[in-house]
């Protein structure tokens, strides 16, 4: 028996080694090619990088239509990545994923506040030494940042320890981060300063321009400049730094964002786009969303005001961008500077009857703007490859000519027209987004009903967004094991949850030419891999299921030869319990211990 096992282990060893070797080679290849390119163009300097990160900016509510200067300087002069997604639709987890290149299940920063999230959790996880600015300094950059870094980064804890990796920093700090007219910023090693009476985005613009001047005094090194305005996030007045989540109504006060006075009169007639899923007559979605009541006309009118305040608050960001480009042009920097524009997560107002907020898996919350301009980036192009926030740290390191880390959960986004074309070839680039969430959703507007509160608990789910040749799905499993599936090709507004018992009659008998259940089984197995994936497995999840490399996408996986493997053998995604954080024991079977790999339908240690 011993011998048999040994023999099996020996024969399977090369197989598994082969896989990791391939992955390593690919990784090494990427490193070498960017180093080589770098070496060849030694005369060319490493580029400067400016990263503008707004807070809660939507794509689907059309906010970008109201910022003509961003359109002029960035969109028209660069490439718009029309399928860009965040992986966790809330500020702190999303930002930590962005700056580390890792999914939230690998950072375990899953919330905005301790114990499961916030700046203290970021530090505790050892990430203050393992994130982008640190790597950029190692790659020879001077790094600057102003605005909001993370949540729970406060006037009390900003120095214990200081955020690492910045040559110059001027951070917005809690509890004044979202206080538009009484913000606190904290510069380098100085104590926090209160800006009572000044508009936070105008304060920020001057700090950003100041860091640009500072960077230009040290032209022996390229610079990275992060600019993170709080607009168009809600205005929040917080009265204490800690406290029980249950006391939220006493601790924080949400109001619509506050624009600068000069913008307060704009867009008097604009309302939230009245799409089919705006305050619909029938409930939609799953779980608590499906229990929401239709909003009253007063509620809708208030939310339209909330929406206008967001657009007005964004005007200051539009002006900041204009001021920034005036300086970049004036100093002749545009030939060697990349500018990224994105946000931490999206936003909904009224879709599916939701009050203003984020934290859901709907397109409004996860599908967000990403626009890039810079040398070699095509002007006015719209790219439709799937890209996510965990792809951004690798993208920036590649631009910097620095090594790509093997533990990244994403892959560099091609920025040139040629690179994008190559990525569009089947199997060249991932077509999925791993979406995950733990904890609560918050209502940021007014509370209109006693039975719909400020915080909605058990908002814990795993989801998969997948867009490929002929298909476009969102599939999710909630912590109470409710399931959700939208076929966005047929139902772009996600009004029909094909896995809800009430919608069963609407479910088609076949999708993509095969029975409905077949498709579900593949999506579930893919999510099973992704919900706990690490590194390259997050980028090439089909490889984990089919190490032979013959399955590159959903189409390939639908082959009937794999029916038994997916429909019968594979464990299903499920939860044992709803938790506020990433507690593995509550998250059902895990791929690493319970999943099967397709090798004659059996895992190698089951051949015995
Ligand atoms: C994530 O952090 C929480 C505490 O916030 C801890 O209880 C949990 O075990 C951690 N999960 C993993 C997978 O490390
Ligand atoms: C920025 O910080 C890095 C790392 O500490 C250092 O090597 C570099 O000299 C600094 N740049 C300036 C202009 O001080
Ligand atoms: C503004 O913030 C400061 C602390 O930074 C606080 O002392 C002051 O009371 C606040 N002012 C108002 C009007 O809330
Ligand atoms: C939340 O989930 C927990 C554990 O799964 C359950 O006991 C509780 O009843 C749920 N609460 C609500 C409000 O659904």
XYZ file of C-alpha atoms and ligand atoms in Angstrom:
664
model
C 0.000 0.000 0.000
C 2.779 2.323 0.981
C 4.566 1.573 -2.234
C 1.504 2.261 -4.320
C 0.984 5.600 -2.725
C 4.643 6.428 -3.202
C 4.475 5.414 -6.839
C 1.417 7.520 -7.385
C 2.957 10.456 -5.643
C 6.033 10.059 -7.786
C 4.092 9.975 -11.027
C 1.905 12.840 -10.083
C 4.777 14.966 -8.898
C 5.990 15.958 -12.343
C 2.405 16.832 -13.224
C 2.005 19.281 -10.403
C 5.540 20.561 -10.827
C 4.808 21.039 -14.482
C 1.945 23.294 -13.591
C 3.812 25.498 -11.196
C 6.794 25.578 -13.521
C 4.589 26.886 -16.275
C 3.142 29.508 -14.000
C 6.613 30.524 -12.839
C 7.907 30.669 -16.365
C 5.058 32.896 -17.366
C 5.744 35.122 -14.397
C 9.443 35.168 -15.038
C 8.741 35.840 -18.684
C 6.746 38.928 -17.776
C 9.476 40.141 -15.456
C 12.188 39.525 -17.971
C 10.352 41.171 -20.803
C 9.677 44.327 -18.832
C 13.257 44.389 -17.563
C 14.496 43.759 -21.068
C 12.333 46.502 -22.466
C 13.571 48.661 -19.682
C 17.175 47.750 -20.391
C 16.818 48.367 -24.102
C 15.474 51.803 -23.508
C 17.920 52.703 -20.824
C 17.928 56.206 -22.144
C 14.201 56.435 -21.446
C 13.400 57.227 -17.870
C 10.916 55.294 -15.758
C 7.597 57.097 -16.211
C 5.906 59.262 -13.615
C 2.559 57.945 -12.413
C -0.388 59.944 -11.091
C -3.252 57.994 -9.581
C -6.555 59.750 -8.934
C -8.883 57.750 -6.697
C -12.324 59.184 -5.976
C -14.606 57.799 -3.288
C -17.837 55.913 -4.155
C -18.020 57.230 -7.707
C -20.568 55.416 -9.861
C -20.268 54.470 -13.497
C -23.883 53.387 -13.982
C -25.531 56.550 -12.644
C -23.624 58.447 -15.346
C -21.516 60.656 -13.093
C -18.817 60.878 -15.792
C -21.233 62.765 -18.046
C -21.024 65.712 -15.668
C -17.247 66.122 -15.541
C -16.218 67.683 -18.880
C -12.657 68.451 -17.783
C -11.943 64.843 -16.846
C -13.359 63.911 -20.237
C -11.178 66.489 -21.994
C -7.897 65.671 -20.242
C -8.169 61.962 -19.505
C -10.963 60.143 -21.372
C -10.453 61.814 -24.754
C -6.695 61.537 -24.435
C -6.627 57.991 -23.127
C -8.250 54.566 -22.965
C -11.456 53.853 -21.107
C -11.584 50.346 -19.629
C -15.282 49.729 -19.893
C -15.265 46.437 -17.969
C -13.409 47.436 -14.858
C -14.529 46.066 -11.482
C -13.703 46.385 -7.841
C -13.601 43.092 -5.967
C -15.190 44.189 -2.657
C -17.673 47.042 -2.898
C -16.651 49.079 0.118
C -13.874 51.581 0.719
C -11.252 50.017 2.968
C -11.224 46.397 1.746
C -11.323 47.670 -1.838
C -8.441 50.103 -1.312
C -6.327 47.521 0.485
C -6.904 45.112 -2.423
C -6.003 47.856 -4.882
C -2.729 48.831 -3.199
C -1.649 45.242 -2.408
C -2.812 43.429 -5.576
C -4.641 40.874 -3.454
C -8.232 39.797 -2.989
C -9.738 40.658 0.385
C -9.741 36.972 1.375
C -5.949 37.114 1.104
C -5.443 40.430 2.895
C -8.142 39.582 5.446
C -8.943 43.286 5.597
C -12.641 42.745 5.022
C -14.337 45.643 6.763
C -13.973 49.392 7.253
C -13.435 49.177 11.008
C -11.635 46.866 13.451
C -11.671 44.042 14.297
C -11.998 42.885 10.673
C -10.847 45.972 8.829
C -9.620 49.539 8.817
C -6.068 50.881 9.112
C -5.301 48.949 12.338
C -6.153 45.643 10.641
C -4.049 46.611 7.597
C -1.094 47.167 9.927
C -1.781 44.020 11.928
C -1.767 41.904 8.762
C 1.769 43.103 8.012
C 0.586 44.931 4.891
C 2.116 48.278 5.816
C 5.412 46.779 4.602
C 3.866 44.970 1.640
C 2.037 47.419 -0.549
C 2.574 49.476 -3.648
C 4.314 52.641 -2.372
C 6.941 50.534 -0.576
C 7.633 48.538 -3.752
C 7.728 51.729 -5.823
C 10.317 53.296 -3.532
C 12.372 50.117 -3.898
C 12.022 50.522 -7.667
C 13.515 54.000 -7.460
C 10.423 56.188 -7.155
C 9.657 59.140 -4.956
C 6.126 58.625 -3.700
C 3.510 61.140 -2.581
C -0.078 60.792 -1.472
C -2.802 63.101 -0.356
C -6.393 62.404 0.697
C -8.061 59.354 2.143
C -5.847 56.287 2.413
C -7.987 53.894 4.481
C -10.826 53.974 6.978
C -10.190 53.963 10.710
C -6.960 55.866 10.005
C -7.565 58.423 12.689
C -6.321 61.524 14.493
C -5.379 59.122 17.312
C -3.640 56.245 15.480
C -1.972 57.900 12.448
C 1.454 57.625 14.096
C 1.253 54.127 15.484
C 2.725 53.350 13.079
C 2.865 55.942 10.296
C 1.689 54.636 6.925
C 4.868 53.364 5.247
C 6.165 53.994 1.755
C 5.562 57.695 1.253
C 8.175 60.390 0.729
C 5.435 62.928 1.254
C 1.933 62.376 2.605
C -1.006 64.482 3.694
C -3.788 62.151 4.791
C -7.419 62.784 5.555
C -8.113 61.339 8.976
C -11.157 59.966 10.770
C -13.437 61.000 12.303
C -13.268 64.018 9.952
C -12.565 62.197 6.673
C -16.075 62.699 5.256
C -16.700 66.036 6.846
C -16.699 68.177 3.684
C -16.460 71.477 5.546
C -14.399 70.472 8.573
C -11.803 68.000 7.377
C -8.586 67.059 9.197
C -5.408 66.415 7.218
C -2.146 65.155 8.639
C 1.104 65.946 6.817
C 4.271 63.800 6.980
C 5.152 63.569 10.692
C 3.202 66.672 11.741
C 0.104 66.627 13.937
C -3.348 66.803 12.260
C -4.653 70.187 11.090
C -8.342 71.093 10.981
C -9.687 72.889 7.886
C -12.935 74.134 9.346
C -14.961 76.146 6.834
C -12.896 75.169 3.770
C -14.101 72.693 1.166
C -12.153 69.462 1.546
C -11.566 68.944 -2.203
C -10.189 72.465 -2.632
C -7.851 71.875 0.313
C -6.781 68.623 -1.315
C -6.185 70.208 -4.746
C -3.621 72.595 -3.277
C -1.888 69.776 -1.453
C -1.741 67.717 -4.663
C -0.242 70.618 -6.631
C 2.252 71.158 -3.807
C 3.420 67.535 -3.974
C 3.789 67.832 -7.733
C 6.123 70.810 -7.215
C 8.014 68.852 -4.563
C 8.395 65.856 -6.899
C 9.814 68.144 -9.582
C 12.565 69.304 -7.247
C 13.934 65.747 -7.284
C 14.006 64.919 -10.965
C 16.753 62.356 -10.517
C 13.954 59.947 -9.564
C 10.526 59.424 -11.178
C 7.493 60.065 -8.992
C 4.229 58.411 -8.049
C 1.519 60.792 -6.849
C -1.735 59.483 -5.341
C -4.636 61.927 -5.121
C -7.657 60.642 -3.219
C -10.476 63.161 -2.806
C -13.431 62.215 -0.669
C -16.039 63.303 -3.253
C -18.621 62.114 -4.104
C -18.921 60.122 -0.829
C -21.749 61.102 1.567
C -21.010 63.789 4.100
C -20.530 62.052 7.444
C -20.248 63.654 10.811
C -18.873 61.153 13.256
C -19.063 61.803 16.963
C -16.758 59.119 18.280
C -13.895 57.011 17.009
C -15.044 53.712 18.319
C -18.201 52.170 19.585
C -20.555 49.339 19.095
C -21.872 48.986 15.566
C -25.327 48.812 17.126
C -25.016 52.447 18.198
C -24.388 53.745 14.703
C -27.287 56.196 14.731
C -25.713 57.874 17.749
C -22.167 57.688 16.420
C -22.464 58.918 12.858
C -24.748 61.190 10.933
C -25.030 60.715 7.152
C -26.121 63.565 4.875
C -25.774 64.102 1.116
C -22.318 65.268 -0.041
C -21.705 69.013 0.247
C -20.492 70.824 -2.878
C -18.336 73.949 -2.899
C -20.520 77.101 -2.835
C -19.672 77.896 -6.457
C -21.217 74.582 -7.574
C -24.251 74.478 -5.302
C -26.670 75.805 -7.943
C -25.752 73.407 -10.750
C -27.967 70.781 -12.397
C -31.253 71.876 -10.772
C -33.349 69.565 -12.949
C -31.166 66.485 -13.045
C -32.554 63.290 -11.490
C -31.284 59.738 -11.060
C -31.604 57.991 -14.458
C -35.024 56.306 -14.558
C -33.807 52.929 -15.778
C -36.100 49.863 -15.600
C -34.582 48.835 -12.267
C -35.112 52.238 -10.650
C -37.578 51.810 -7.761
C -39.273 48.951 -9.653
C -42.872 47.862 -9.064
C -41.803 44.316 -8.236
C -39.085 43.325 -5.792
C -35.805 42.052 -7.253
C -32.543 40.502 -6.094
C -32.188 38.151 -3.142
C -32.129 38.160 0.632
C -32.704 41.559 2.303
C -32.778 43.435 -1.021
C -35.820 41.450 -2.085
C -37.651 42.505 1.067
C -37.297 46.253 0.427
C -40.466 48.279 -0.036
C -41.031 50.493 -3.027
C -39.908 54.045 -2.201
C -42.412 56.831 -1.652
C -42.350 59.897 -3.913
C -40.859 61.984 -1.062
C -38.136 59.388 -0.688
C -37.426 59.450 -4.424
C -37.343 63.271 -4.446
C -34.848 63.302 -1.578
C -32.684 60.729 -3.331
C -32.719 62.848 -6.504
C -31.390 65.720 -4.385
C -28.759 63.348 -2.964
C -27.772 62.482 -6.534
C -27.438 66.140 -7.571
C -25.272 66.816 -4.520
C -22.939 64.045 -5.655
C -22.639 65.550 -9.135
C -22.021 68.993 -7.647
C -19.389 67.693 -5.219
C -17.618 66.040 -8.151
C -17.210 69.429 -9.865
C -14.345 70.226 -7.487
C -12.616 67.024 -8.604
C -13.170 68.056 -12.225
C -11.451 71.381 -11.494
C -8.650 69.661 -9.597
C -7.941 67.551 -12.689
C -7.920 70.682 -14.876
C -5.469 72.389 -12.531
C -3.296 69.299 -12.479
C -3.099 69.110 -16.282
C -2.346 72.830 -16.566
C 0.705 72.142 -14.393
C 1.687 68.935 -16.197
C 1.511 70.745 -19.539
C 3.316 73.781 -18.174
C 6.199 71.635 -16.926
C 6.288 69.537 -20.100
C 5.636 66.314 -18.188
C 2.938 64.708 -20.300
C 5.360 62.757 -22.504
C 6.532 60.687 -19.583
C 3.582 60.607 -17.180
C 0.731 58.115 -16.864
C -2.494 59.295 -15.279
C -4.959 56.760 -13.855
C -8.476 57.753 -12.882
C -10.712 55.400 -10.909
C -12.651 55.055 -7.659
C -12.741 52.581 -4.779
C -16.229 51.191 -5.434
C -19.450 52.172 -7.163
C -22.778 53.408 -5.817
C -26.508 52.834 -6.099
C -29.421 55.188 -5.552
C -32.873 53.694 -5.940
C -31.981 50.743 -8.204
C -33.716 47.609 -6.891
C -35.424 49.967 -4.367
C -32.104 50.443 -2.568
C -31.458 53.584 -0.535
C -28.192 55.421 -1.371
C -25.226 53.167 -0.612
C -22.871 50.471 -1.883
C -21.819 47.041 -0.544
C -23.975 45.045 -2.967
C -22.895 42.868 -5.871
C -25.043 44.659 -8.444
C -23.323 46.368 -11.374
C -23.887 49.820 -9.855
C -21.628 48.868 -6.926
C -18.890 46.764 -8.506
C -18.599 48.050 -12.080
C -16.613 51.287 -11.947
C -14.685 53.722 -14.119
C -11.037 53.138 -15.018
C -9.454 55.592 -17.439
C -5.744 55.732 -18.249
C -3.717 58.137 -20.342
C -0.012 58.222 -20.965
C 2.746 57.445 -23.445
C 1.656 54.666 -25.810
C -1.936 54.577 -24.520
C -4.402 54.940 -27.389
C -6.460 58.124 -27.379
C -10.232 57.936 -27.210
C -10.176 54.126 -27.150
C -12.690 51.997 -25.283
C -11.239 48.639 -24.196
C -13.585 45.787 -23.358
C -11.213 43.337 -21.666
C -12.186 42.451 -18.081
C -10.000 44.254 -15.541
C -10.187 44.530 -11.751
C -8.708 46.481 -8.889
C -6.320 43.629 -8.014
C -4.832 44.029 -11.501
C -3.714 47.596 -10.778
C -0.711 47.029 -8.499
C 0.842 44.643 -11.086
C 0.034 47.166 -13.843
C 1.836 49.967 -12.058
C 4.845 47.825 -11.114
C 5.137 46.745 -14.734
C 5.140 50.398 -15.828
C 7.838 51.041 -13.255
C 9.878 48.136 -14.651
C 9.806 46.487 -11.229
C 9.378 42.745 -10.622
C 5.816 41.390 -10.565
C 5.231 39.563 -7.298
C 4.313 35.871 -7.478
C 1.617 36.270 -4.825
C -0.408 38.855 -6.758
C -4.024 37.805 -7.277
C -4.285 39.849 -10.466
C -2.307 40.424 -13.647
C -1.022 43.581 -15.303
C -3.529 45.347 -17.539
C -2.189 45.916 -21.045
C -2.284 49.636 -21.734
C -1.286 49.904 -25.377
C -3.661 49.230 -28.269
C -1.529 46.252 -29.366
C -1.402 44.839 -25.839
C -5.165 45.097 -25.495
C -5.697 43.376 -28.845
C -3.479 40.507 -27.773
C -5.350 40.179 -24.467
C -8.626 39.841 -26.380
C -7.479 36.533 -27.870
C -9.215 33.549 -26.234
C -7.492 32.339 -23.091
C -4.960 35.178 -23.007
C -6.657 37.069 -20.201
C -9.061 36.323 -17.380
C -12.736 36.923 -18.124
C -13.955 36.802 -14.527
C -14.062 39.005 -11.458
C -14.000 37.503 -7.965
C -16.471 39.481 -5.881
C -16.698 39.019 -2.123
C -18.249 40.733 0.852
C -18.508 40.269 4.583
C -20.588 42.028 7.193
C -23.130 44.759 6.785
C -24.626 47.119 4.241
C -25.410 50.687 5.309
C -28.222 52.989 4.277
C -26.620 56.373 3.669
C -29.761 58.358 2.890
C -32.606 59.126 5.255
C -34.377 56.327 7.046
C -37.917 56.288 5.728
C -39.381 53.264 7.457
C -39.049 51.720 10.876
C -38.537 48.265 9.353
C -35.622 49.396 7.142
C -32.716 50.380 9.371
C -29.304 52.041 8.995
C -27.314 48.801 9.091
C -28.273 45.571 7.378
C -26.451 42.606 8.849
C -25.652 39.274 7.197
C -24.660 41.035 3.983
C -22.053 38.319 3.434
C -21.705 36.703 0.017
C -19.329 35.276 -2.598
C -19.896 36.108 -6.209
C -18.548 35.661 -9.676
C -18.869 38.139 -12.504
C -17.994 36.610 -15.852
C -18.060 38.172 -19.320
C -16.905 36.168 -22.307
C -17.664 35.404 -25.917
C -21.471 35.080 -25.946
C -22.068 35.134 -22.188
C -22.400 37.690 -19.432
C -23.346 36.415 -15.950
C -23.390 37.363 -12.294
C -23.605 34.370 -9.963
C -23.600 34.579 -6.199
C -24.091 32.555 -3.049
C -25.120 34.300 0.156
C -24.195 33.275 3.685
C -27.760 32.007 4.220
C -27.184 29.909 1.065
C -29.593 31.860 -1.095
C -28.388 31.902 -4.700
C -28.480 34.572 -7.349
C -27.953 34.419 -11.092
C -28.435 37.158 -13.668
C -28.006 36.645 -17.358
C -26.929 40.193 -18.191
C -27.156 39.582 -21.912
C -30.896 39.097 -21.629
C -31.377 41.127 -18.456
C -28.843 43.991 -18.245
C -30.632 45.565 -15.276
C -30.471 42.394 -13.182
C -34.202 42.325 -12.582
C -34.696 38.566 -12.830
C -32.816 36.419 -10.337
C -33.002 33.148 -12.235
C -32.277 31.150 -9.068
C -35.039 32.642 -6.936
C -38.027 30.322 -6.472
C -40.420 33.125 -7.534
C -38.629 33.537 -10.856
C -38.300 29.843 -11.682
C -40.919 30.158 -14.411
C -38.776 32.789 -16.138
C -35.651 30.642 -16.197
C -34.915 29.396 -19.696
C -34.547 25.635 -20.118
C -31.283 26.125 -21.988
C -28.545 28.769 -21.977
C -25.605 28.789 -24.393
C -27.204 25.812 -26.091
C -26.996 23.540 -23.031
C -29.393 22.854 -20.135
C -29.536 25.642 -17.583
C -28.279 23.397 -14.747
C -25.112 22.583 -16.659
C -24.110 26.226 -16.761
C -24.853 26.669 -13.056
C -22.655 23.696 -12.157
C -19.675 25.249 -13.980
C -20.220 28.692 -12.484
C -20.459 27.187 -9.022
C -17.211 25.242 -9.409
C -15.446 28.306 -10.737
C -16.642 30.294 -7.731
C -15.602 27.392 -5.481
C -12.021 27.847 -6.725
C -12.075 31.641 -6.684
C -13.527 32.218 -3.233
C -10.305 31.043 -1.605
C -7.828 31.301 -4.528
C -4.276 32.534 -4.098
C -1.898 34.064 -6.614
C -1.979 32.645 -10.139
C -5.012 30.483 -9.333
C -7.021 33.695 -8.971
C -5.933 34.704 -12.468
C -6.243 31.268 -14.153
C -8.851 29.413 -12.081
C -9.762 26.881 -14.804
C -6.184 25.612 -14.570
C -6.870 24.578 -10.984
C -9.795 22.439 -12.136
C -8.139 21.233 -15.348
C -4.354 21.142 -14.875
C -3.921 19.716 -18.357
C -4.618 23.241 -19.589
C -7.344 22.218 -22.042
C -10.023 24.399 -20.422
C -9.470 28.129 -20.759
C -12.968 29.512 -20.322
C -16.599 28.734 -19.558
C -17.262 27.519 -23.104
C -14.526 24.888 -22.832
C -15.795 23.761 -19.426
C -19.288 23.130 -20.820
C -18.088 20.127 -22.835
C -20.343 17.183 -21.894
C -17.292 15.044 -21.075
C -17.017 17.098 -17.870
C -20.688 16.772 -16.836
C -20.105 14.117 -14.192
C -17.121 16.007 -12.789
C -19.033 19.273 -12.381
C -22.568 18.125 -11.737
C -21.944 15.189 -9.440
C -18.414 15.075 -8.097
C -17.562 18.644 -7.260
C -18.535 20.123 -3.879
C -20.851 23.146 -4.009
C -20.242 26.623 -2.633
C -22.077 26.999 0.661
C -21.832 28.647 4.064
C -22.371 27.197 7.530
C -23.071 30.541 9.103
C -23.149 34.285 8.493
C -20.134 36.069 9.940
C -18.952 39.671 10.049
C -15.487 38.674 8.819
C -13.515 35.967 7.073
C -13.944 32.991 9.371
C -12.948 30.005 7.247
C -14.799 27.463 9.376
C -18.081 29.196 8.531
C -17.483 29.260 4.800
C -18.343 25.673 3.930
C -16.148 23.310 1.920
C -12.864 24.716 0.616
C -11.366 23.941 -2.755
C -7.892 23.243 -1.354
C -9.177 20.482 0.914
C -12.472 19.347 -0.616
C -12.221 20.208 -4.299
C -11.533 17.846 -7.149
C -9.177 18.324 -10.032
C -10.167 16.879 -13.397
C -7.791 14.016 -14.058
C -9.835 11.139 -15.365
C -12.389 12.558 -12.968
C -10.325 11.774 -9.895
C -7.871 13.611 -7.729
C -4.461 11.908 -7.801
C -4.644 10.642 -4.224
C -7.930 8.951 -5.088
C -6.482 6.817 -7.874
C -5.391 4.303 -5.246
C -9.300 36.959 9.499
O -9.275 37.843 10.577
C -10.172 37.493 11.617
C -10.108 38.603 12.651
O -10.444 39.822 12.061
C -9.790 36.165 12.193
O -10.720 35.784 13.190
C -9.823 35.134 11.072
O -9.407 33.888 11.550
C -8.929 35.560 9.941
N -9.136 34.665 8.825
C -8.118 34.045 8.239
C -8.462 33.139 7.111
O -6.959 34.205 8.569
C 12.213 58.882 -0.928
O 12.286 57.749 -0.080
C 13.202 56.756 -0.517
C 13.076 55.568 0.438
O 13.273 55.969 1.745
C 14.610 57.341 -0.536
O 15.505 56.383 -1.021
C 14.613 58.577 -1.432
O 15.881 59.205 -1.391
C 13.564 59.580 -0.973
N 13.542 60.703 -1.870
C 13.751 61.932 -1.461
C 13.612 63.014 -2.493
O 14.014 62.195 -0.314
C -14.033 70.810 13.425
O -13.043 69.845 13.743
C -12.301 70.137 14.907
C -11.251 69.044 15.099
O -10.446 68.896 14.001
C -13.225 70.195 16.112
O -12.473 70.528 17.267
C -14.300 71.240 15.855
O -15.224 71.230 16.918
C -15.022 70.941 14.565
N -15.941 72.028 14.262
C -17.225 71.821 14.008
C -18.034 73.051 13.673
O -17.726 70.724 14.036
C -27.831 36.413 10.481
O -27.175 35.177 10.410
C -27.087 34.518 11.631
C -26.109 33.344 11.511
O -26.120 32.713 10.247
C -28.497 34.119 12.051
O -28.471 33.442 13.275
C -29.339 35.396 12.169
O -30.674 35.077 12.412
C -29.282 36.227 10.908
N -29.888 37.509 11.141
C -30.701 38.112 10.272
C -31.205 39.460 10.664
O -30.989 37.601 9.209
